[in-house]
Coordinates of C-alpha atoms in Angstrom, one line a residue:
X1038 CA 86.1 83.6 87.1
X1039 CA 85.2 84.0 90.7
X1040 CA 81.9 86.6 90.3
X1041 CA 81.4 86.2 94.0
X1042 CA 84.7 87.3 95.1
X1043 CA 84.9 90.5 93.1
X1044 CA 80.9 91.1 94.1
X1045 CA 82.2 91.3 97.7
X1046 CA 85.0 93.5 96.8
X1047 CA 83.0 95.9 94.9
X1048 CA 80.7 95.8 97.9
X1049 CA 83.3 97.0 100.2
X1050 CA 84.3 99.7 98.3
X1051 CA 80.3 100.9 98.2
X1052 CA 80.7 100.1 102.1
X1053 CA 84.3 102.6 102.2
X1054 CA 82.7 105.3 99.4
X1055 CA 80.1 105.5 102.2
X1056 CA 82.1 106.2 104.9
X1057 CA 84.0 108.8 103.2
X1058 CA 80.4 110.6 102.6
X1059 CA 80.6 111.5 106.4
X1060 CA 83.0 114.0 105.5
X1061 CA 81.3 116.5 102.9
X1062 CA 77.8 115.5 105.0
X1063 CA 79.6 116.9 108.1
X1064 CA 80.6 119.9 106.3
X1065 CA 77.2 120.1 105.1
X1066 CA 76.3 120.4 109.0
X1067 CA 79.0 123.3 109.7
X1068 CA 78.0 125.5 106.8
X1069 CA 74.4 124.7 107.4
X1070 CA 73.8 123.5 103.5
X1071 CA 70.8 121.9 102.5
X1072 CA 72.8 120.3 99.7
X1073 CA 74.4 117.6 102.1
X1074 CA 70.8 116.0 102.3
X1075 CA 71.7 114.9 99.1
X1076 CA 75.2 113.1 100.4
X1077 CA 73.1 111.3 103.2
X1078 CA 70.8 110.0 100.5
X1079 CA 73.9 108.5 98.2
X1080 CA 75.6 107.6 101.3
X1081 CA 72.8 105.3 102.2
X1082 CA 72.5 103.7 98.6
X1083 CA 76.0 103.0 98.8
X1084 CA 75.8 101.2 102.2
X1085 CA 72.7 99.3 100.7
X1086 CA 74.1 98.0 97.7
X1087 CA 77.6 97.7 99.6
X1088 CA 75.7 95.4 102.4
X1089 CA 74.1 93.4 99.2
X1090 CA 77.2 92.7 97.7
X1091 CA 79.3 92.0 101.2
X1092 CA 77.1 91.0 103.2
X1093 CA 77.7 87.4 102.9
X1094 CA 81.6 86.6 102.4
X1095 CA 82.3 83.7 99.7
X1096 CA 83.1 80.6 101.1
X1097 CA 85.8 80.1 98.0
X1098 CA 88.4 83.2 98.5
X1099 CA 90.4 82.5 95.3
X1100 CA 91.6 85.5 93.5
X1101 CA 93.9 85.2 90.4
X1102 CA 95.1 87.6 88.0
X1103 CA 91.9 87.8 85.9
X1104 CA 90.0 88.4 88.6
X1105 CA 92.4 91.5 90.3
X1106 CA 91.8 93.1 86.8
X1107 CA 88.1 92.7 87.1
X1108 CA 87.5 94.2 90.4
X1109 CA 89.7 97.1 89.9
X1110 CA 88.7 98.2 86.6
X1111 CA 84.8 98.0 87.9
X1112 CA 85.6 98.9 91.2
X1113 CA 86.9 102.7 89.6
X1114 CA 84.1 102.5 87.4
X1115 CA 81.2 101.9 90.3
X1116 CA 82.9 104.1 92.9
X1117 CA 82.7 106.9 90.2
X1118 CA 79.0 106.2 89.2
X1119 CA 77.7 106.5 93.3
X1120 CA 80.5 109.7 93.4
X1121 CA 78.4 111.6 91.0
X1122 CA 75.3 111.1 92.1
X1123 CA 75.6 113.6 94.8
X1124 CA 76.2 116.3 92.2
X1125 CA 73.4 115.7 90.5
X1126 CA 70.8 115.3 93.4
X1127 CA 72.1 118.8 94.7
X1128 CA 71.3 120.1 90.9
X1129 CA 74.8 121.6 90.9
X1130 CA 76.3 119.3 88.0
X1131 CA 72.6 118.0 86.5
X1132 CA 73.7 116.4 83.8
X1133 CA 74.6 112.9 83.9
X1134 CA 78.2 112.8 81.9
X1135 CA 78.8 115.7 83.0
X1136 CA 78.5 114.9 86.4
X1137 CA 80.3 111.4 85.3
X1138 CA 83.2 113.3 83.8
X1139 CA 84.0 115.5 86.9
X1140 CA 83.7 112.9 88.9
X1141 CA 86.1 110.7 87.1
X1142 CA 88.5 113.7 87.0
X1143 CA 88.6 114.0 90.8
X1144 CA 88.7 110.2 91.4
X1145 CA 91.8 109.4 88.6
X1146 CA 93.6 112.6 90.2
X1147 CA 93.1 114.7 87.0
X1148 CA 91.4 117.7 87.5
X1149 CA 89.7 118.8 83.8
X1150 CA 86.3 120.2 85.1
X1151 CA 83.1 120.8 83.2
X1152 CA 82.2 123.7 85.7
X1153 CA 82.7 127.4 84.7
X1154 CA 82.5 128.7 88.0
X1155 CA 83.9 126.8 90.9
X1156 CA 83.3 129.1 93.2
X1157 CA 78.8 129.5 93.1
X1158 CA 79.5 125.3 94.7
X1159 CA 78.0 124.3 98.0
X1160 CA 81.2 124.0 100.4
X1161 CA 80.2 120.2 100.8
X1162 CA 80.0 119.4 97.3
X1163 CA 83.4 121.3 96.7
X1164 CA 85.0 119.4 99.5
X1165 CA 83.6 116.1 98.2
X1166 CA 85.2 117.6 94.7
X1167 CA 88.3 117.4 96.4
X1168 CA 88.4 115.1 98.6
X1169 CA 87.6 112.9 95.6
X1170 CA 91.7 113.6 94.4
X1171 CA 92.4 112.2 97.8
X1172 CA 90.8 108.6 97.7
X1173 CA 92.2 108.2 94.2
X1174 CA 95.3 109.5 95.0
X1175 CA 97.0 106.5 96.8
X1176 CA 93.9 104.1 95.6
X1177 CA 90.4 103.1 97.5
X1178 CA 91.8 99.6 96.9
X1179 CA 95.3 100.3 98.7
X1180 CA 92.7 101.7 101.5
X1181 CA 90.7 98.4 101.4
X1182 CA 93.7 95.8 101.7
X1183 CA 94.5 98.3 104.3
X1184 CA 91.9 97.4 106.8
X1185 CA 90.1 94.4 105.4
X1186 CA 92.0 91.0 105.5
X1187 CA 92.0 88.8 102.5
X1188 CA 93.2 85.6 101.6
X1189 CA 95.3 83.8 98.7
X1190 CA 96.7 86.0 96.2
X1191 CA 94.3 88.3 96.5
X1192 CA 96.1 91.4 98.4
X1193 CA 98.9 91.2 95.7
X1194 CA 96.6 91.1 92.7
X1195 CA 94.5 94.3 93.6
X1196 CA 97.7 96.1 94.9
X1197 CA 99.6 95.5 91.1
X1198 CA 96.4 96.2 88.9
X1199 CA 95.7 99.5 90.7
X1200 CA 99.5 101.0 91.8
X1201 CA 101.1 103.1 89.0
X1202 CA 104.5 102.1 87.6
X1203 CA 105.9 99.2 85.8
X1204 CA 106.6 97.4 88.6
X1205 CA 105.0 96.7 92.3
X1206 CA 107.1 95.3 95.2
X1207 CA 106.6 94.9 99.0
X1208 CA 107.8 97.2 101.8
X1209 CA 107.5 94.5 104.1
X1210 CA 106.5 91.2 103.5
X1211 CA 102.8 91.5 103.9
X1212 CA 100.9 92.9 101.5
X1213 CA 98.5 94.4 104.0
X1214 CA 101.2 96.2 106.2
X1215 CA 102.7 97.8 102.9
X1216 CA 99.4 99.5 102.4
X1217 CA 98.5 100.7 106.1
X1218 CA 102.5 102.1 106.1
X1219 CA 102.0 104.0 102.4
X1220 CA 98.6 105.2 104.1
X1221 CA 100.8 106.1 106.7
X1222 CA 102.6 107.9 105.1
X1223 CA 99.8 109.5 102.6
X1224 CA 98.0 111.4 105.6
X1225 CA 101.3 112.1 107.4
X1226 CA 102.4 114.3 104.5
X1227 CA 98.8 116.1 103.8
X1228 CA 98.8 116.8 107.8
X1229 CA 102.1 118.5 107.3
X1230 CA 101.1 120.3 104.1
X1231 CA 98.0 121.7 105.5
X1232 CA 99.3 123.1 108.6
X1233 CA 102.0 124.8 106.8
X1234 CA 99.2 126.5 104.7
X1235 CA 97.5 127.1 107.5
X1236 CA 100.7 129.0 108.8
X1237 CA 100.6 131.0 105.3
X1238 CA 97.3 132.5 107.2
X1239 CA 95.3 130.5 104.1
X1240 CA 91.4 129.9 105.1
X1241 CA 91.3 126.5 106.7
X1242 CA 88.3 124.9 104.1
X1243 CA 90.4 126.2 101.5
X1244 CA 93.8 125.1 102.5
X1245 CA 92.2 121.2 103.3
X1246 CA 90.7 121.2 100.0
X1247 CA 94.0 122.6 98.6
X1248 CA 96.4 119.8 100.4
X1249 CA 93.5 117.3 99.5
X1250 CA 94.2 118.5 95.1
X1251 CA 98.0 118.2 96.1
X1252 CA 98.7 115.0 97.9
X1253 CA 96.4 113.1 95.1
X1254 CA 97.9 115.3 92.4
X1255 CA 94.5 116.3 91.3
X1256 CA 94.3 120.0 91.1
X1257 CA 90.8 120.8 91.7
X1258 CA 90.7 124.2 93.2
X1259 CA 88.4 126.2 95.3
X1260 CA 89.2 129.3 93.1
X1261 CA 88.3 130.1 89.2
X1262 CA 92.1 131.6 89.5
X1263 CA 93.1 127.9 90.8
X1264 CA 96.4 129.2 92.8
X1265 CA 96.8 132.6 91.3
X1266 CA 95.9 134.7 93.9
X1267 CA 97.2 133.4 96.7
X1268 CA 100.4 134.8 98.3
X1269 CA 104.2 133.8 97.2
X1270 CA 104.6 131.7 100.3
X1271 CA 101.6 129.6 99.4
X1272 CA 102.8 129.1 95.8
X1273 CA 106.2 127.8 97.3
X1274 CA 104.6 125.5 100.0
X1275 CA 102.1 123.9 97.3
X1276 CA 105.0 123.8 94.4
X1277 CA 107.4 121.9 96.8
X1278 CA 104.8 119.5 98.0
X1279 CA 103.4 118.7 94.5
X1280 CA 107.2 117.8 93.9
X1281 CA 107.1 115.4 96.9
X1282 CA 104.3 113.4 96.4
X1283 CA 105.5 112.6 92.9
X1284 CA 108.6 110.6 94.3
X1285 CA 108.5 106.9 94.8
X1286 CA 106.4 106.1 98.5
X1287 CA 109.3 103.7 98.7
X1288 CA 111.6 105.9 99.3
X1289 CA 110.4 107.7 102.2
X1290 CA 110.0 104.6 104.0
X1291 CA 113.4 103.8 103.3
X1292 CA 113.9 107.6 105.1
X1293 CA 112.1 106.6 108.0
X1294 CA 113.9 103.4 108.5
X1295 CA 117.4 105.0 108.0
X1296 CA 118.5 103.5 104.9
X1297 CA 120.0 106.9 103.8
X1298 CA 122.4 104.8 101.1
X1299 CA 119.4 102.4 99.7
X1300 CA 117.1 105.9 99.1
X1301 CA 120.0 107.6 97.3
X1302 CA 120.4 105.2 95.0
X1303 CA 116.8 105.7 93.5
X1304 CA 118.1 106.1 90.1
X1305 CA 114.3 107.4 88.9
X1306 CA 114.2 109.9 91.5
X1307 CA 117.7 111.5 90.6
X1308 CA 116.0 111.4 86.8
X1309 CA 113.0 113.2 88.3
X1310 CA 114.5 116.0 89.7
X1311 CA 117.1 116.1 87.1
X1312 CA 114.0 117.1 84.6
X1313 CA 112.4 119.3 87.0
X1314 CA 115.5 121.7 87.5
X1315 CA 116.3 121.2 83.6
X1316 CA 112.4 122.1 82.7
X1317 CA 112.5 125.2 85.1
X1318 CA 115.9 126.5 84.3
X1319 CA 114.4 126.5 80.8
X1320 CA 111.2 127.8 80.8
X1321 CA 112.7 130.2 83.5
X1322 CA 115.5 131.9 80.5
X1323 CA 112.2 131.3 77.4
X1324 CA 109.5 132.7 79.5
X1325 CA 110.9 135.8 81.4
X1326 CA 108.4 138.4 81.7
X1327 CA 111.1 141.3 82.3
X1328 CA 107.5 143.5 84.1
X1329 CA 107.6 141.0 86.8
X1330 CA 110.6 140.2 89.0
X1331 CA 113.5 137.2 89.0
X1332 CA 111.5 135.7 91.9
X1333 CA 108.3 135.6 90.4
X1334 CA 109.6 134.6 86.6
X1335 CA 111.1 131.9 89.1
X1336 CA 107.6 130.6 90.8
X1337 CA 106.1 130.8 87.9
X1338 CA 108.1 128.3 86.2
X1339 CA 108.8 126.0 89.1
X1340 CA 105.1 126.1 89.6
X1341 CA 103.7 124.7 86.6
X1342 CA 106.7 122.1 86.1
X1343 CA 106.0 120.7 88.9
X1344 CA 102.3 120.9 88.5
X1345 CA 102.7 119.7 84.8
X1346 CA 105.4 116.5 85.7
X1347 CA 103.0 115.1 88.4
X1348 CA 100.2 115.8 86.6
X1349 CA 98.4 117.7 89.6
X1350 CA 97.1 120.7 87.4
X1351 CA 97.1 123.8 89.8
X1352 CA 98.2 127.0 87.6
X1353 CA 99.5 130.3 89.5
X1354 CA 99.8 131.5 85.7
X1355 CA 97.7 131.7 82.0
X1356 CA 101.4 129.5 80.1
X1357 CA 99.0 129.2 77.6
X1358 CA 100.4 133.2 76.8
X1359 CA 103.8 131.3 77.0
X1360 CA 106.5 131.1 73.9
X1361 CA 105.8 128.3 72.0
X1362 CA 109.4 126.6 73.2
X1363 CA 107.9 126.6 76.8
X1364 CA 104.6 125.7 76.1
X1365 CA 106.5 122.7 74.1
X1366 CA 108.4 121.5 77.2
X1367 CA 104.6 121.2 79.6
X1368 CA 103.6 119.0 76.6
X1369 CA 106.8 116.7 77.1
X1370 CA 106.3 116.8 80.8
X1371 CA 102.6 115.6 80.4
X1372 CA 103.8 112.8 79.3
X1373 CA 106.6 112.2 81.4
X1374 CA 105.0 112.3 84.3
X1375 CA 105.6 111.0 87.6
X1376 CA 107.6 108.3 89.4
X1377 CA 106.6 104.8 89.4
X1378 CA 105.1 104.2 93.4
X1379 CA 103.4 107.9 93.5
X1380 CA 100.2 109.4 93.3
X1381 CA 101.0 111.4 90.3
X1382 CA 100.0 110.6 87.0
X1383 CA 102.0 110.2 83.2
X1384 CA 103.6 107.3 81.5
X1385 CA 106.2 107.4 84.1
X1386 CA 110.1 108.5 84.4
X1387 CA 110.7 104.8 85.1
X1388 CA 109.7 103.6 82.2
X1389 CA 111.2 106.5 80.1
X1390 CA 114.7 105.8 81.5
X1391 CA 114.4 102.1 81.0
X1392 CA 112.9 102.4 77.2
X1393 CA 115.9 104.6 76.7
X1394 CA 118.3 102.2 78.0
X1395 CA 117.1 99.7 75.9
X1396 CA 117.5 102.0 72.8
X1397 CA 120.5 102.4 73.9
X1398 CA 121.0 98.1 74.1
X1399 CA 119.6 98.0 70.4
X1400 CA 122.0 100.3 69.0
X1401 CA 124.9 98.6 70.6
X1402 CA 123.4 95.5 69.3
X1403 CA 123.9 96.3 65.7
X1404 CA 127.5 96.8 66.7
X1405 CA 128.5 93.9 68.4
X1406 CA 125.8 91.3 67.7
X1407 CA 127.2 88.3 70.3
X1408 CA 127.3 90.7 72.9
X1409 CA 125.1 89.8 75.7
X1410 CA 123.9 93.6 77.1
X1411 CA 121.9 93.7 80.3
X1412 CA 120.4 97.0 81.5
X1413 CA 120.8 97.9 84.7
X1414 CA 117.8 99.9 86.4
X1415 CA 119.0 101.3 90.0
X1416 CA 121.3 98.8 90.4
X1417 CA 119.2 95.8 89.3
X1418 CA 119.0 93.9 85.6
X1419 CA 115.8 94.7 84.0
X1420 CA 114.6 91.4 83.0
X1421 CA 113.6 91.4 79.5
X1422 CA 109.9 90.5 80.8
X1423 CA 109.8 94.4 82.3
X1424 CA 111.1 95.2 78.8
X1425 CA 108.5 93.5 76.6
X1426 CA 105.7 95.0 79.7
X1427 CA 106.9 98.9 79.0
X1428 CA 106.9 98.4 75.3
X1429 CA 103.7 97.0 75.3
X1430 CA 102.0 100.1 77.9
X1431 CA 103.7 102.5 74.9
X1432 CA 101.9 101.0 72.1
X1433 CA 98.6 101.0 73.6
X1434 CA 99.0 104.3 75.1
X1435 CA 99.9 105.2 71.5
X1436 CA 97.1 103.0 70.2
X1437 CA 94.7 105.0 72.7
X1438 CA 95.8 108.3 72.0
X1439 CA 95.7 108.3 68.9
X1440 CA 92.4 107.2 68.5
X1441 CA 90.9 109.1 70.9
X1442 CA 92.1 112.4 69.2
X1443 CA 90.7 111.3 65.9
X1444 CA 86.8 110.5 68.1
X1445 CA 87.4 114.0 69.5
X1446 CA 88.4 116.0 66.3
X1447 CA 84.8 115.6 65.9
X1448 CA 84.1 118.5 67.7
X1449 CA 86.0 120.4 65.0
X1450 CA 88.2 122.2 67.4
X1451 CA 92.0 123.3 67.2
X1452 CA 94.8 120.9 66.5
X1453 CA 96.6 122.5 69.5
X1454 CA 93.2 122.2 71.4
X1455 CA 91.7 118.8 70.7
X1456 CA 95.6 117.1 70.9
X1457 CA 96.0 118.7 74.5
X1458 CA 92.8 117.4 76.0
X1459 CA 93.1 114.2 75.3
X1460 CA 97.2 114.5 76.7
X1461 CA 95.4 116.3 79.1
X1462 CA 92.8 113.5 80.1
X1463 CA 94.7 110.2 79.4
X1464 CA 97.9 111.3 81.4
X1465 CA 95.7 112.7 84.3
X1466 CA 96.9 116.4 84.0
X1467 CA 93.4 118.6 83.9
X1468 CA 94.1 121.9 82.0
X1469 CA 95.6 121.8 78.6
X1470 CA 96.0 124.4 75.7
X1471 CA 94.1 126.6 73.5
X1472 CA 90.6 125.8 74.6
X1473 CA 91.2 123.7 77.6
X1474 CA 94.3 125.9 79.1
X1475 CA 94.5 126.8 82.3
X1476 CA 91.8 129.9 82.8
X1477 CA 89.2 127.2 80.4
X1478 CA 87.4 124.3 80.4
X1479 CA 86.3 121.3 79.0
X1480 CA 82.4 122.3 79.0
X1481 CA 82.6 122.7 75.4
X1482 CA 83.0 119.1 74.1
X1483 CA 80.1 116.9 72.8
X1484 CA 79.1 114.1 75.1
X1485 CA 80.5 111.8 73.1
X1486 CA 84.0 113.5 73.4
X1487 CA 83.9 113.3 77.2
X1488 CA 82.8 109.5 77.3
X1489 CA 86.1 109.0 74.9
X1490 CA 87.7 111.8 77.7
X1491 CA 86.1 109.3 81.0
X1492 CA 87.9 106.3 79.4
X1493 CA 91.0 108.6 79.2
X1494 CA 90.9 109.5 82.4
X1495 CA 90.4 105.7 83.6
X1496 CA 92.9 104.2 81.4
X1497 CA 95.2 106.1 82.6
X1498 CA 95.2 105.3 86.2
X1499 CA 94.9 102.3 86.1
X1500 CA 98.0 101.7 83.9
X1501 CA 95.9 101.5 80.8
X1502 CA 95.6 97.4 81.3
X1503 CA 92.9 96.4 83.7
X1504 CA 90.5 98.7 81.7
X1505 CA 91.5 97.0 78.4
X1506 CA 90.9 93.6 79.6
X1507 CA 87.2 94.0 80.3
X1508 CA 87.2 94.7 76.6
X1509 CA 89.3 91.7 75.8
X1510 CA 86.9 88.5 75.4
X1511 CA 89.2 85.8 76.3
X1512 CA 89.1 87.7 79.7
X1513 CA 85.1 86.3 80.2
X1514 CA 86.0 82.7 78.6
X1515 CA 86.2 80.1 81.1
X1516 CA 89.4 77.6 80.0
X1517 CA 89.0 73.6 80.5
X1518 CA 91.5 73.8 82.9
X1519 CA 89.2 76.3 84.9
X1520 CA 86.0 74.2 84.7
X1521 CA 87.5 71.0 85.8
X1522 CA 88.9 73.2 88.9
X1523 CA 85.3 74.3 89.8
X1524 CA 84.6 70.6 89.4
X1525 CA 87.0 69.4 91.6
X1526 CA 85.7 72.2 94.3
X1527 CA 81.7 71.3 93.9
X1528 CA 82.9 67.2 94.3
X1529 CA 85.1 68.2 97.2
X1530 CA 82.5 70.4 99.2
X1531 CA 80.0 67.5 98.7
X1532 CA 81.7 65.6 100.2
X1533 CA 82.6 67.8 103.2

């Protein structure tokens, strides 16, 4: 295994975690807070440790699979270690996991929070909060092939162990320019969304930190009420735009380049709006409140659909006072989630679609036995490859799930309570039911329950996989065939 090459990645994103500091530091400025004293301090021990790592680049660049897998699941977990350090300097969050935990939350986009009032933060540490759902959002390592070159394979293994979905293709044929356009793209969409709060008359620190929660599909708010009190208008603008950052980044570009016919036939985008219209129309009949008016039963159940099926967490509403059918359907969505190529969270529509289609394949097989089936996926035969990959990421989110309820059970809370958080946590939502709805929190659980929570939350941004392989031993084994390669390279640089 190349150490040296994923040292000087990890570095990097010290060096970028750093930069990003400048933000709640300059906020610190405006507001005149003491508490961005401590962002200068972590911002400097980030640049330190990211100069040590990258200050020297390695003179052998190769990057394999093993290797993408390595860097990304350590570079979540180091970016997330510096992230919280701020917290705990300012005394706000002083408490190690706890810290750890809501700073976990904000960088995997899920939004379960520890704190029981949001609003007694400094406004730098709540802008670091969410600005937090931002860098995760489309990925520090999208951001880092971005504006660093690499070499080899590199760019291609970081971009498919961090980007959500079962698959990972190229805008354009270099790696690198696919991530500066879905950057692109990224800030050209929370631009839009903040100046149309903005035109809702919403406080500007409130509506950045507001676009920040929606574009990474986060849901950290600046309110205990999350979206609740704000006006109608808001609501809309922040239901419709948690709605468009869970499509496919694919398909806007093909929007911008005026393939109208290629972006309709997104197959998993029809799917996606097909269950966000059936989810609402539903909830909409289950749940009417008959005190309140058609408009508002209508908000109500758009806005937590769509907060649910991206996983971005806002509420405008306590559903947890919701029928049982309703409450039922956010559950489903949970899991859902979002499309493959988004910043939202969930085991995908994609691979909900597919896994039916094979079902589907299976039955018919039991028919007709000879009969060679393929399954079409917008257009394209799913190779059986993508088949055997999406049945695998469902038995280990099983696998996960399920033994992450049984560590958290411990706590000897609800069924209803225990079974949500961890939903809640693995699939990147934030609020769940019973004890961790929307007006709770997750303060409550042991220590030991939010470390189990933390891996959650990790595992399921990064596609479960790249934080299972640093568990997997084989992973740290050097093969024969990968000693006499290091071999070969010692003989040939001696002789150079």
């Amino acid at each position: 295994m190349n150490t040296k090459s994923i040292a000087y990645i990890l570095g990097w994103i010290l060096n970028i975690e750093a930069l990003f500091m400048l933000l709640p530091v300059a906020t610190a400025v405006v507001y005149g807070e003491a508490e961005g004293l401590a962002f200068v301090i972590t911002m400097a021990l980030c640049a330190l440790c990211g100069f040590l790592l990258a200050g020297k680049k390695p003179k052998n660049p190769s990057f394999y699979v093993r290797e993408g897998f390595v860097a990304t699941a350590l570079g979540w977990i180091v970016m997330s270690v510096f992230g919280c350090i701020p917290f705990m300097l300012t005394g706000e969050i002083p408490h190690f996991i706890d810290a750890l935990f809501e700073t976990v939350s904000g960088f995997t986009t899920t939004g379960a929070s520890i704190l029981t009032d949001v609003e007694t933060m400094s406004r730098c540490s709540m802008l670091w909060r969410c600005f937090t759902h931002w860098i995760g959002g489309m990925g520090v390592l999208v951001f880092l092939l971005a504006v660093l070159p690499m070499v080899g394979g590199t760019n291609m293994h970081l971009m498919k162990a961090e980007s959500p979905g079962p698959s990972v293709g190229k805008l354009v044929p270099k790696v690198r320019y696919t991530a500066r356009i879905l950057y692109l793209l990224y800030v050209a969409l929370t631009v839009l969304q903040f100046l149309l709060l903005l035109l809702g008359r919403m406080d500007p620190f409130e509506a950045l930190c507001t676009a920040f929660g929606t574009a990474g599909t986060g849901g950290f708010g600046v309110k205990n009420t999350s979206m609740g009190g704000y006006s109608p208008y808001l609501q809309w603008v922040v239901t419709v735009f948690m709605v468009v950052f869970g499509v496919n980044f694919n398909v806007y570009f093909l929007l911008i380049m005026r393939r109208f016919r290629q972006a309709s036939r997104c197959e998993e985008m029809r799917w996606y709006l097909a269950i966000i219209a059936s989810a609402t129309a539903l909830i909409f009949v289950n749940a009417y409140d008959g005190m309140l008016s058609v408009e508002h039963n209508l908000r109500n159940a758009a806005f937590q659909v769509a907060s649910i099926i991206t996983t971005t967490g806002f509420a405008n509403t306590n559903f947890d006072l919701w029928p049982g059918f309703s409450k039922l359907i956010l559950v489903l969505l949970m899991f859902i989630g979002a499309c493959a190529g988004s910043t939202g969270g969930g085991l995908k529509v994609s691979r909900f679609v597919i896994a039916a289609k094979g079902l589907g394949r299976s039955l018919a097989s039991f028919l007709h036995p000879r009969a060679v089936c393929k399954i079409k996926f917008e257009e394209k035969d799913v190779e059986e490859e993508t088949l055997r990959a999406i049945n695998g990421y469902f038995i280990a989110a099983l696998f996960i799930v399920s033994a992450s309820v049984l560590i958290v059970s411990l706590d000897d809370m609800d069924l209803v309570s225990t079974f949500t958080a961890v939903a809640a946590t693995f699939n990147n939502i934030g609020p769940g039911l019973g004890q961790v709805g929307p007006t709770a929190n997750f303060s409550a659980f042991s220590a030991l329950s939010k470390a189990v929570m933390i891996f959650d939350m990790l595992a399921g941004r990064l596609e479960i996989f790249p934080l299972l392989m640093l568990l997997y031993p084989p992973l740290w084994r050097e093969t024969a065939h990968e000693r006499a390669r290091r071999k070969r390279r010692r003989e040939q640089s001696k002789t150079h």
